[in-house]
Amino acid sequence: MISICLFLGLHQILGPINLSNAASLLWHAYKSLPSPSNQVNWAGFYTLDQTSPPSRPQLILGPFQGKVACQTIAFGRGVCGTAAAEARTQLVADVDAFPGHIACDGDSRSEIVVPISIDVGGEGDEKKKKVVAIIDVDCAAVGGFDDIDRVWLERLAELIAGACDWPQF
């Protein structure tokens, strides 16, 4: 899928175009795989809400494939908000066991959320990063994701981080 993203032009700087194509690619790539991967029921993005105060950051719904979704998610709330607040991938085998899980789609049983971070200053070990979006993929099967998904989605997040015209912070 990384190769397809490069082929389709994720070098374009326009974020909505890149995120829309990437959401479609995620959806169709997972649907083409054997079970449980083909039971993905939501794939897409949430982006940092530029209108939210720094003391209360939140994510807003971005391009996606799947059922209607939550429009805003506060940092620290649910799987997506936790990934954004901690700037760390959340690989959740059973969403019912995740404290504070937000059930936008009651069919979801597992979820992986990967932060997309950009450099905002600093040098070397002092480099500062900021979460500007997250990749969110839900599955209707418990244990729908593993470390292989984590590795490749984190690579995709790095590609997208450098390929979009994120607002300046």
Tab-separated table of N, CA and C in Angstrom:
chain	number	residue	atom	x	y	z
A	1	MET	N	0.822	-1.181	0.000
A	1	MET	CA	0.000	0.000	0.000
A	1	MET	C	0.875	1.257	0.000
A	2	ILE	N	2.019	1.207	0.675
A	2	ILE	CA	2.928	2.356	0.686
A	2	ILE	C	3.329	2.710	-0.746
A	3	SER	N	3.652	1.702	-1.542
A	3	SER	CA	4.035	1.933	-2.939
A	3	SER	C	2.909	2.572	-3.730
A	4	ILE	N	1.683	2.130	-3.486
A	4	ILE	CA	0.526	2.700	-4.187
A	4	ILE	C	0.351	4.161	-3.798
A	5	CYS	N	0.534	4.467	-2.510
A	5	CYS	CA	0.424	5.863	-2.061
A	5	CYS	C	1.436	6.740	-2.783
A	6	LEU	N	2.651	6.252	-2.907
A	6	LEU	CA	3.674	7.017	-3.620
A	6	LEU	C	3.306	7.171	-5.086
A	7	PHE	N	2.808	6.096	-5.695
A	7	PHE	CA	2.421	6.123	-7.104
A	7	PHE	C	1.283	7.122	-7.342
A	8	LEU	N	0.311	7.149	-6.413
A	8	LEU	CA	-0.843	8.032	-6.590
A	8	LEU	C	-0.514	9.494	-6.329
A	9	GLY	N	0.641	9.734	-5.799
A	9	GLY	CA	1.020	11.127	-5.639
A	9	GLY	C	0.849	11.663	-4.247
A	10	LEU	N	1.166	10.872	-3.233
A	10	LEU	CA	1.104	11.410	-1.885
A	10	LEU	C	2.167	12.473	-1.678
A	11	HIS	N	2.911	12.757	-2.747
A	11	HIS	CA	3.841	13.877	-2.679
A	11	HIS	C	3.103	15.201	-2.876
A	12	GLN	N	1.818	15.127	-3.237
A	12	GLN	CA	1.003	16.338	-3.307
A	12	GLN	C	0.969	16.957	-1.925
A	13	ILE	N	0.941	18.249	-1.821
A	13	ILE	CA	0.960	18.866	-0.500
A	13	ILE	C	-0.431	19.100	0.071
A	14	LEU	N	-1.467	18.893	-0.695
A	14	LEU	CA	-2.815	19.180	-0.234
A	14	LEU	C	-3.336	18.050	0.642
A	15	GLY	N	-3.415	18.315	1.940
A	15	GLY	CA	-3.812	17.310	2.917
A	15	GLY	C	-5.104	16.584	2.623
A	16	PRO	N	-6.217	17.292	2.339
A	16	PRO	CA	-7.473	16.584	2.107
A	16	PRO	C	-7.410	15.581	0.961
A	17	ILE	N	-6.670	15.905	-0.096
A	17	ILE	CA	-6.530	14.976	-1.219
A	17	ILE	C	-5.791	13.727	-0.761
A	18	ASN	N	-4.662	13.920	-0.084
A	18	ASN	CA	-3.869	12.787	0.380
A	18	ASN	C	-4.648	11.924	1.358
A	19	LEU	N	-5.309	12.536	2.322
A	19	LEU	CA	-6.033	11.772	3.326
A	19	LEU	C	-7.227	11.036	2.716
A	20	SER	N	-7.883	11.644	1.750
A	20	SER	CA	-9.021	10.983	1.097
A	20	SER	C	-8.569	9.741	0.345
A	21	ASN	N	-7.510	9.875	-0.448
A	21	ASN	CA	-7.001	8.713	-1.179
A	21	ASN	C	-6.460	7.651	-0.232
A	22	ALA	N	-5.771	8.067	0.811
A	22	ALA	CA	-5.223	7.107	1.768
A	22	ALA	C	-6.337	6.354	2.497
A	23	ALA	N	-7.438	7.033	2.851
A	23	ALA	CA	-8.566	6.362	3.510
A	23	ALA	C	-9.155	5.291	2.594
A	24	SER	N	-9.319	5.619	1.334
A	24	SER	CA	-9.842	4.644	0.372
A	24	SER	C	-8.877	3.468	0.200
A	25	LEU	N	-7.585	3.767	0.104
A	25	LEU	CA	-6.594	2.703	-0.033
A	25	LEU	C	-6.583	1.786	1.183
A	26	LEU	N	-6.651	2.356	2.377
A	26	LEU	CA	-6.699	1.541	3.590
A	26	LEU	C	-7.897	0.601	3.560
A	27	TRP	N	-9.047	1.172	3.271
A	27	TRP	CA	-10.296	0.392	3.246
A	27	TRP	C	-10.191	-0.779	2.273
A	28	HIS	N	-9.812	-0.487	1.044
A	28	HIS	CA	-9.766	-1.537	0.022
A	28	HIS	C	-8.634	-2.531	0.254
A	29	ALA	N	-7.501	-2.059	0.789
A	29	ALA	CA	-6.395	-2.977	1.091
A	29	ALA	C	-6.820	-3.982	2.164
A	30	TYR	N	-7.416	-3.484	3.244
A	30	TYR	CA	-7.859	-4.401	4.297
A	30	TYR	C	-8.951	-5.344	3.805
A	31	LYS	N	-9.869	-4.849	3.010
A	31	LYS	CA	-10.959	-5.689	2.508
A	31	LYS	C	-10.453	-6.806	1.592
A	32	SER	N	-9.271	-6.625	0.996
A	32	SER	CA	-8.727	-7.639	0.084
A	32	SER	C	-7.932	-8.723	0.811
A	33	LEU	N	-7.715	-8.561	2.098
A	33	LEU	CA	-6.925	-9.515	2.875
A	33	LEU	C	-7.810	-10.612	3.469
A	34	PRO	N	-7.190	-11.713	3.911
A	34	PRO	CA	-7.973	-12.763	4.571
A	34	PRO	C	-8.461	-12.308	5.949
A	35	SER	N	-9.369	-13.073	6.516
A	35	SER	CA	-9.920	-12.789	7.836
A	35	SER	C	-8.811	-12.867	8.900
A	36	PRO	N	-8.823	-12.030	9.890
A	36	PRO	CA	-9.867	-11.078	10.261
A	36	PRO	C	-9.723	-9.707	9.603
A	37	SER	N	-8.621	-9.492	8.857
A	37	SER	CA	-8.371	-8.163	8.284
A	37	SER	C	-9.513	-7.681	7.404
A	38	ASN	N	-10.151	-8.594	6.668
A	38	ASN	CA	-11.213	-8.174	5.756
A	38	ASN	C	-12.501	-7.793	6.483
A	39	GLN	N	-12.490	-7.884	7.804
A	39	GLN	CA	-13.650	-7.462	8.587
A	39	GLN	C	-13.517	-6.016	9.093
A	40	VAL	N	-12.575	-5.273	8.498
A	40	VAL	CA	-12.452	-3.856	8.834
A	40	VAL	C	-13.779	-3.171	8.528
A	41	ASN	N	-14.265	-2.375	9.486
A	41	ASN	CA	-15.548	-1.695	9.280
A	41	ASN	C	-15.435	-0.172	9.332
A	42	TRP	N	-14.205	0.340	9.512
A	42	TRP	CA	-13.986	1.793	9.478
A	42	TRP	C	-12.503	2.020	9.264
A	43	ALA	N	-12.169	2.925	8.371
A	43	ALA	CA	-10.768	3.278	8.123
A	43	ALA	C	-10.719	4.742	7.728
A	44	GLY	N	-9.922	5.509	8.449
A	44	GLY	CA	-9.837	6.917	8.102
A	44	GLY	C	-8.981	7.722	9.042
A	45	PHE	N	-9.296	9.008	9.108
A	45	PHE	CA	-8.452	9.975	9.797
A	45	PHE	C	-9.277	10.919	10.651
A	46	TYR	N	-8.642	11.355	11.723
A	46	TYR	CA	-9.088	12.511	12.485
A	46	TYR	C	-7.907	13.473	12.462
A	47	THR	N	-8.185	14.761	12.344
A	47	THR	CA	-7.119	15.760	12.323
A	47	THR	C	-7.259	16.699	13.524
A	48	LEU	N	-6.171	17.361	13.856
A	48	LEU	CA	-6.177	18.308	14.962
A	48	LEU	C	-7.116	19.465	14.630
A	49	ASP	N	-8.013	19.766	15.551
A	49	ASP	CA	-8.931	20.890	15.388
A	49	ASP	C	-8.177	22.174	15.704
A	50	GLN	N	-7.919	22.984	14.685
A	50	GLN	CA	-7.160	24.218	14.850
A	50	GLN	C	-7.899	25.268	15.671
A	51	THR	N	-9.215	25.094	15.857
A	51	THR	CA	-9.988	26.072	16.625
A	51	THR	C	-10.048	25.713	18.110
A	52	SER	N	-9.568	24.536	18.483
A	52	SER	CA	-9.623	24.154	19.899
A	52	SER	C	-8.489	24.844	20.658
A	53	PRO	N	-8.760	25.280	21.891
A	53	PRO	CA	-7.711	25.942	22.667
A	53	PRO	C	-6.599	24.956	23.021
A	54	PRO	N	-5.354	25.416	23.109
A	54	PRO	CA	-4.239	24.533	23.446
A	54	PRO	C	-4.440	23.782	24.769
A	55	SER	N	-5.208	24.366	25.666
A	55	SER	CA	-5.463	23.710	26.952
A	55	SER	C	-6.477	22.566	26.832
A	56	ARG	N	-7.225	22.534	25.721
A	56	ARG	CA	-8.222	21.479	25.501
A	56	ARG	C	-8.216	21.038	24.034
A	57	PRO	N	-7.101	20.446	23.576
A	57	PRO	CA	-7.040	20.048	22.161
A	57	PRO	C	-8.040	18.943	21.851
A	58	GLN	N	-8.506	18.959	20.613
A	58	GLN	CA	-9.409	17.900	20.173
A	58	GLN	C	-9.151	17.574	18.710
A	59	LEU	N	-9.634	16.393	18.326
A	59	LEU	CA	-9.556	15.933	16.943
A	59	LEU	C	-10.898	16.157	16.278
A	60	ILE	N	-10.865	16.426	14.969
A	60	ILE	CA	-12.103	16.511	14.195
A	60	ILE	C	-12.059	15.471	13.082
A	61	LEU	N	-13.219	15.002	12.715
A	61	LEU	CA	-13.355	13.960	11.706
A	61	LEU	C	-12.754	14.393	10.377
A	62	GLY	N	-11.969	13.512	9.802
A	62	GLY	CA	-11.382	13.731	8.487
A	62	GLY	C	-11.936	12.716	7.500
A	63	PRO	N	-11.288	12.562	6.354
A	63	PRO	CA	-11.744	11.592	5.351
A	63	PRO	C	-11.753	10.165	5.909
A	64	PHE	N	-12.771	9.395	5.526
A	64	PHE	CA	-12.878	8.019	6.014
A	64	PHE	C	-13.748	7.177	5.091
A	65	GLN	N	-13.718	5.874	5.339
A	65	GLN	CA	-14.599	4.901	4.704
A	65	GLN	C	-15.273	4.136	5.835
A	66	GLY	N	-16.573	3.952	5.769
A	66	GLY	CA	-17.293	3.227	6.811
A	66	GLY	C	-18.554	3.956	7.209
A	67	LYS	N	-19.121	3.544	8.354
A	67	LYS	CA	-20.351	4.149	8.855
A	67	LYS	C	-20.092	5.551	9.398
A	68	VAL	N	-21.165	6.288	9.624
A	68	VAL	CA	-21.102	7.622	10.198
A	68	VAL	C	-20.264	7.554	11.475
A	69	ALA	N	-19.464	8.597	11.729
A	69	ALA	CA	-18.521	8.572	12.849
A	69	ALA	C	-18.688	9.780	13.760
A	70	CYS	N	-18.067	9.701	14.925
A	70	CYS	CA	-18.032	10.830	15.864
A	70	CYS	C	-17.345	12.004	15.181
A	71	GLN	N	-17.856	13.206	15.398
A	71	GLN	CA	-17.304	14.372	14.724
A	71	GLN	C	-16.113	14.970	15.445
A	72	THR	N	-16.109	14.939	16.778
A	72	THR	CA	-14.981	15.470	17.552
A	72	THR	C	-14.615	14.486	18.649
A	73	ILE	N	-13.328	14.447	18.977
A	73	ILE	CA	-12.838	13.591	20.059
A	73	ILE	C	-11.763	14.374	20.820
A	74	ALA	N	-11.954	14.543	22.110
A	74	ALA	CA	-10.985	15.248	22.938
A	74	ALA	C	-9.720	14.413	23.122
A	75	PHE	N	-8.570	15.063	23.161
A	75	PHE	CA	-7.326	14.365	23.478
A	75	PHE	C	-7.520	13.669	24.828
A	76	GLY	N	-7.077	12.427	24.902
A	76	GLY	CA	-7.184	11.655	26.131
A	76	GLY	C	-8.463	10.854	26.251
A	77	ARG	N	-9.402	11.033	25.325
A	77	ARG	CA	-10.694	10.333	25.394
A	77	ARG	C	-10.750	9.225	24.350
A	78	GLY	N	-11.090	8.020	24.763
A	78	GLY	CA	-11.192	6.895	23.846
A	78	GLY	C	-9.842	6.495	23.285
A	79	VAL	N	-9.862	5.577	22.337
A	79	VAL	CA	-8.626	5.078	21.741
A	79	VAL	C	-7.951	6.169	20.907
A	80	CYS	N	-8.734	6.889	20.100
A	80	CYS	CA	-8.167	7.952	19.257
A	80	CYS	C	-7.575	9.079	20.097
A	81	GLY	N	-8.319	9.545	21.074
A	81	GLY	CA	-7.843	10.624	21.920
A	81	GLY	C	-6.632	10.237	22.750
A	82	THR	N	-6.562	8.971	23.157
A	82	THR	CA	-5.402	8.480	23.906
A	82	THR	C	-4.169	8.454	23.017
A	83	ALA	N	-4.320	7.962	21.783
A	83	ALA	CA	-3.194	7.937	20.843
A	83	ALA	C	-2.682	9.353	20.593
A	84	ALA	N	-3.599	10.304	20.446
A	84	ALA	CA	-3.201	11.693	20.198
A	84	ALA	C	-2.518	12.297	21.418
A	85	ALA	N	-3.073	12.088	22.609
A	85	ALA	CA	-2.515	12.678	23.826
A	85	ALA	C	-1.150	12.100	24.167
A	86	GLU	N	-0.984	10.791	23.954
A	86	GLU	CA	0.280	10.127	24.295
A	86	GLU	C	1.268	10.112	23.133
A	87	ALA	N	0.814	10.519	21.936
A	87	ALA	CA	1.651	10.464	20.728
A	87	ALA	C	2.246	9.063	20.554
A	88	ARG	N	1.366	8.058	20.751
A	88	ARG	CA	1.815	6.665	20.704
A	88	ARG	C	0.709	5.796	20.108
A	89	THR	N	1.109	4.854	19.278
A	89	THR	CA	0.154	3.929	18.666
A	89	THR	C	-0.603	3.153	19.737
A	90	GLN	N	-1.906	3.014	19.518
A	90	GLN	CA	-2.758	2.203	20.383
A	90	GLN	C	-3.237	0.998	19.576
A	91	LEU	N	-2.837	-0.193	19.985
A	91	LEU	CA	-3.245	-1.445	19.348
A	91	LEU	C	-4.144	-2.161	20.343
A	92	VAL	N	-5.451	-2.138	20.087
A	92	VAL	CA	-6.438	-2.627	21.048
A	92	VAL	C	-7.111	-3.876	20.487
A	93	ALA	N	-6.808	-5.018	21.094
A	93	ALA	CA	-7.353	-6.298	20.625
A	93	ALA	C	-8.847	-6.431	20.902
A	94	ASP	N	-9.309	-5.829	22.018
A	94	ASP	CA	-10.714	-5.916	22.411
A	94	ASP	C	-11.151	-4.552	22.934
A	95	VAL	N	-11.907	-3.812	22.136
A	95	VAL	CA	-12.293	-2.452	22.524
A	95	VAL	C	-13.158	-2.420	23.779
A	96	ASP	N	-13.881	-3.495	24.048
A	96	ASP	CA	-14.706	-3.523	25.261
A	96	ASP	C	-13.851	-3.512	26.520
A	97	ALA	N	-12.580	-3.897	26.405
A	97	ALA	CA	-11.665	-3.905	27.552
A	97	ALA	C	-10.887	-2.596	27.678
A	98	PHE	N	-11.066	-1.672	26.733
A	98	PHE	CA	-10.341	-0.397	26.771
A	98	PHE	C	-11.151	0.612	27.574
A	99	PRO	N	-10.592	1.126	28.672
A	99	PRO	CA	-11.339	2.097	29.487
A	99	PRO	C	-11.701	3.352	28.685
A	100	GLY	N	-12.965	3.697	28.679
A	100	GLY	CA	-13.408	4.914	28.003
A	100	GLY	C	-13.551	4.791	26.498
A	101	HIS	N	-13.582	3.555	25.977
A	101	HIS	CA	-13.742	3.386	24.520
A	101	HIS	C	-15.001	4.100	24.050
A	102	ILE	N	-14.886	4.805	22.931
A	102	ILE	CA	-16.017	5.498	22.323
A	102	ILE	C	-16.571	4.589	21.229
A	103	ALA	N	-17.789	4.150	21.393
A	103	ALA	CA	-18.387	3.217	20.437
A	103	ALA	C	-19.176	3.967	19.372
A	104	CYS	N	-18.469	4.528	18.390
A	104	CYS	CA	-19.161	5.185	17.273
A	104	CYS	C	-19.922	4.147	16.456
A	105	ASP	N	-19.341	2.971	16.302
A	105	ASP	CA	-19.976	1.858	15.592
A	105	ASP	C	-19.970	0.661	16.529
A	106	GLY	N	-21.133	0.251	16.961
A	106	GLY	CA	-21.261	-0.859	17.903
A	106	GLY	C	-20.722	-2.181	17.381
A	107	ASP	N	-20.477	-2.272	16.061
A	107	ASP	CA	-19.935	-3.503	15.496
A	107	ASP	C	-18.422	-3.624	15.693
A	108	SER	N	-17.758	-2.535	16.039
A	108	SER	CA	-16.303	-2.565	16.203
A	108	SER	C	-15.919	-3.395	17.420
A	109	ARG	N	-14.937	-4.284	17.221
A	109	ARG	CA	-14.459	-5.145	18.310
A	109	ARG	C	-12.972	-4.950	18.597
A	110	SER	N	-12.220	-4.450	17.607
A	110	SER	CA	-10.804	-4.151	17.816
A	110	SER	C	-10.466	-2.894	17.031
A	111	GLU	N	-9.325	-2.281	17.391
A	111	GLU	CA	-8.999	-0.989	16.790
A	111	GLU	C	-7.498	-0.760	16.861
A	112	ILE	N	-6.985	-0.080	15.849
A	112	ILE	CA	-5.606	0.403	15.885
A	112	ILE	C	-5.630	1.875	15.506
A	113	VAL	N	-4.922	2.675	16.294
A	113	VAL	CA	-4.861	4.112	16.055
A	113	VAL	C	-3.392	4.534	16.078
A	114	VAL	N	-2.961	5.201	15.012
A	114	VAL	CA	-1.568	5.603	14.859
A	114	VAL	C	-1.496	7.124	14.727
A	115	PRO	N	-0.725	7.781	15.600
A	115	PRO	CA	-0.589	9.238	15.480
A	115	PRO	C	0.262	9.634	14.269
A	116	ILE	N	-0.089	10.752	13.675
A	116	ILE	CA	0.701	11.373	12.613
A	116	ILE	C	1.295	12.629	13.233
A	117	SER	N	2.630	12.666	13.333
A	117	SER	CA	3.320	13.771	14.000
A	117	SER	C	4.270	14.466	13.048
A	118	ILE	N	4.407	15.780	13.251
A	118	ILE	CA	5.353	16.566	12.457
A	118	ILE	C	6.369	17.220	13.385
A	119	ASP	N	7.537	17.525	12.836
A	119	ASP	CA	8.560	18.259	13.578
A	119	ASP	C	8.138	19.716	13.692
A	120	VAL	N	8.274	20.273	14.891
A	120	VAL	CA	7.917	21.681	15.092
A	120	VAL	C	9.060	22.480	15.706
A	121	GLY	N	10.256	21.949	15.642
A	121	GLY	CA	11.414	22.694	16.136
A	121	GLY	C	12.376	21.816	16.897
A	122	GLY	N	13.470	22.409	17.309
A	122	GLY	CA	14.481	21.691	18.061
A	122	GLY	C	15.466	20.981	17.154
A	123	GLU	N	16.548	20.526	17.757
A	123	GLU	CA	17.618	19.848	17.024
A	123	GLU	C	17.955	18.530	17.702
A	124	GLY	N	18.339	17.530	16.932
A	124	GLY	CA	18.821	16.256	17.456
A	124	GLY	C	17.871	15.629	18.457
A	125	ASP	N	18.399	15.345	19.669
A	125	ASP	CA	17.590	14.735	20.722
A	125	ASP	C	16.534	15.684	21.281
A	126	GLU	N	16.679	16.958	20.994
A	126	GLU	CA	15.756	17.978	21.496
A	126	GLU	C	14.642	18.283	20.489
A	127	LYS	N	14.567	17.484	19.410
A	127	LYS	CA	13.568	17.714	18.376
A	127	LYS	C	12.160	17.602	18.972
A	128	LYS	N	11.325	18.583	18.661
A	128	LYS	CA	9.945	18.594	19.161
A	128	LYS	C	9.004	18.137	18.056
A	129	LYS	N	8.016	17.330	18.444
A	129	LYS	CA	7.011	16.848	17.499
A	129	LYS	C	5.630	17.230	18.003
A	130	LYS	N	4.704	17.352	17.063
A	130	LYS	CA	3.316	17.653	17.413
A	130	LYS	C	2.409	16.719	16.631
A	131	VAL	N	1.433	16.133	17.323
A	131	VAL	CA	0.441	15.283	16.659
A	131	VAL	C	-0.521	16.195	15.901
A	132	VAL	N	-0.643	15.952	14.585
A	132	VAL	CA	-1.532	16.764	13.747
A	132	VAL	C	-2.730	15.968	13.237
A	133	ALA	N	-2.662	14.648	13.390
A	133	ALA	CA	-3.751	13.788	12.922
A	133	ALA	C	-3.522	12.386	13.474
A	134	ILE	N	-4.508	11.527	13.256
A	134	ILE	CA	-4.353	10.113	13.599
A	134	ILE	C	-4.960	9.274	12.467
A	135	ILE	N	-4.393	8.092	12.285
A	135	ILE	CA	-4.982	7.068	11.430
A	135	ILE	C	-5.790	6.175	12.356
A	136	ASP	N	-7.028	5.904	12.016
A	136	ASP	CA	-7.901	5.064	12.844
A	136	ASP	C	-8.472	3.959	11.965
A	137	VAL	N	-8.271	2.703	12.382
A	137	VAL	CA	-8.840	1.566	11.648
A	137	VAL	C	-9.534	0.671	12.671
A	138	ASP	N	-10.811	0.357	12.419
A	138	ASP	CA	-11.615	-0.492	13.295
A	138	ASP	C	-11.937	-1.804	12.590
A	139	CYS	N	-12.107	-2.861	13.395
A	139	CYS	CA	-12.411	-4.179	12.841
A	139	CYS	C	-13.573	-4.797	13.615
A	140	ALA	N	-14.428	-5.526	12.926
A	140	ALA	CA	-15.582	-6.170	13.544
A	140	ALA	C	-15.203	-7.482	14.237
A	141	ALA	N	-13.929	-7.836	14.238
A	141	ALA	CA	-13.457	-9.052	14.907
A	141	ALA	C	-12.521	-8.689	16.049
A	142	VAL	N	-12.619	-9.403	17.159
A	142	VAL	CA	-11.660	-9.243	18.249
A	142	VAL	C	-10.299	-9.691	17.721
A	143	GLY	N	-9.248	-8.949	18.088
A	143	GLY	CA	-7.900	-9.308	17.654
A	143	GLY	C	-7.680	-9.100	16.167
A	144	GLY	N	-8.315	-8.101	15.607
A	144	GLY	CA	-8.241	-7.867	14.172
A	144	GLY	C	-6.926	-7.285	13.680
A	145	PHE	N	-6.064	-6.833	14.589
A	145	PHE	CA	-4.806	-6.193	14.199
A	145	PHE	C	-3.655	-6.773	14.997
A	146	ASP	N	-2.449	-6.648	14.438
A	146	ASP	CA	-1.262	-7.165	15.114
A	146	ASP	C	-0.084	-6.223	14.868
A	147	ASP	N	1.105	-6.669	15.249
A	147	ASP	CA	2.289	-5.821	15.101
A	147	ASP	C	2.636	-5.540	13.645
A	148	ILE	N	2.259	-6.423	12.742
A	148	ILE	CA	2.501	-6.155	11.316
A	148	ILE	C	1.686	-4.943	10.884
A	149	ASP	N	0.437	-4.881	11.312
A	149	ASP	CA	-0.397	-3.711	11.019
A	149	ASP	C	0.232	-2.463	11.629
A	150	ARG	N	0.688	-2.570	12.871
A	150	ARG	CA	1.292	-1.423	13.556
A	150	ARG	C	2.489	-0.885	12.775
A	151	VAL	N	3.399	-1.792	12.395
A	151	VAL	CA	4.613	-1.370	11.681
A	151	VAL	C	4.264	-0.643	10.389
A	152	TRP	N	3.380	-1.216	9.582
A	152	TRP	CA	3.073	-0.620	8.277
A	152	TRP	C	2.233	0.642	8.387
A	153	LEU	N	1.325	0.686	9.364
A	153	LEU	CA	0.548	1.914	9.553
A	153	LEU	C	1.426	3.041	10.103
A	154	GLU	N	2.405	2.702	10.932
A	154	GLU	CA	3.339	3.733	11.396
A	154	GLU	C	4.192	4.255	10.241
A	155	ARG	N	4.557	3.388	9.310
A	155	ARG	CA	5.286	3.854	8.119
A	155	ARG	C	4.402	4.758	7.269
A	156	LEU	N	3.143	4.384	7.129
A	156	LEU	CA	2.207	5.226	6.386
A	156	LEU	C	2.058	6.583	7.071
A	157	ALA	N	1.980	6.597	8.399
A	157	ALA	CA	1.862	7.857	9.145
A	157	ALA	C	3.061	8.764	8.870
A	158	GLU	N	4.262	8.191	8.810
A	158	GLU	CA	5.459	8.984	8.507
A	158	GLU	C	5.379	9.566	7.097
A	159	LEU	N	4.922	8.759	6.148
A	159	LEU	CA	4.782	9.217	4.773
A	159	LEU	C	3.781	10.371	4.692
A	160	ILE	N	2.640	10.205	5.331
A	160	ILE	CA	1.599	11.242	5.307
A	160	ILE	C	2.066	12.505	6.033
A	161	ALA	N	2.802	12.338	7.124
A	161	ALA	CA	3.297	13.500	7.875
A	161	ALA	C	4.120	14.422	6.986
A	162	GLY	N	4.917	13.836	6.109
A	162	GLY	CA	5.763	14.632	5.242
A	162	GLY	C	5.127	15.033	3.926
A	163	ALA	N	3.935	14.527	3.657
A	163	ALA	CA	3.329	14.735	2.347
A	163	ALA	C	2.170	15.722	2.346
A	164	CYS	N	1.826	16.252	3.504
A	164	CYS	CA	0.678	17.155	3.583
A	164	CYS	C	1.100	18.543	4.040
A	165	ASP	N	0.282	19.514	3.693
A	165	ASP	CA	0.544	20.904	4.073
A	165	ASP	C	-0.129	21.204	5.417
A	166	TRP	N	0.440	20.648	6.487
A	166	TRP	CA	-0.119	20.837	7.814
A	166	TRP	C	0.017	22.294	8.230
A	167	PRO	N	-0.948	22.822	8.980
A	167	PRO	CA	-0.838	24.208	9.463
A	167	PRO	C	0.422	24.398	10.298
A	168	GLN	N	0.944	25.605	10.302
A	168	GLN	CA	2.134	25.923	11.091
A	168	GLN	C	1.727	26.123	12.553
A	169	PHE	N	2.550	25.620	13.441
A	169	PHE	CA	2.253	25.719	14.878
A	169	PHE	C	3.250	26.618	15.565
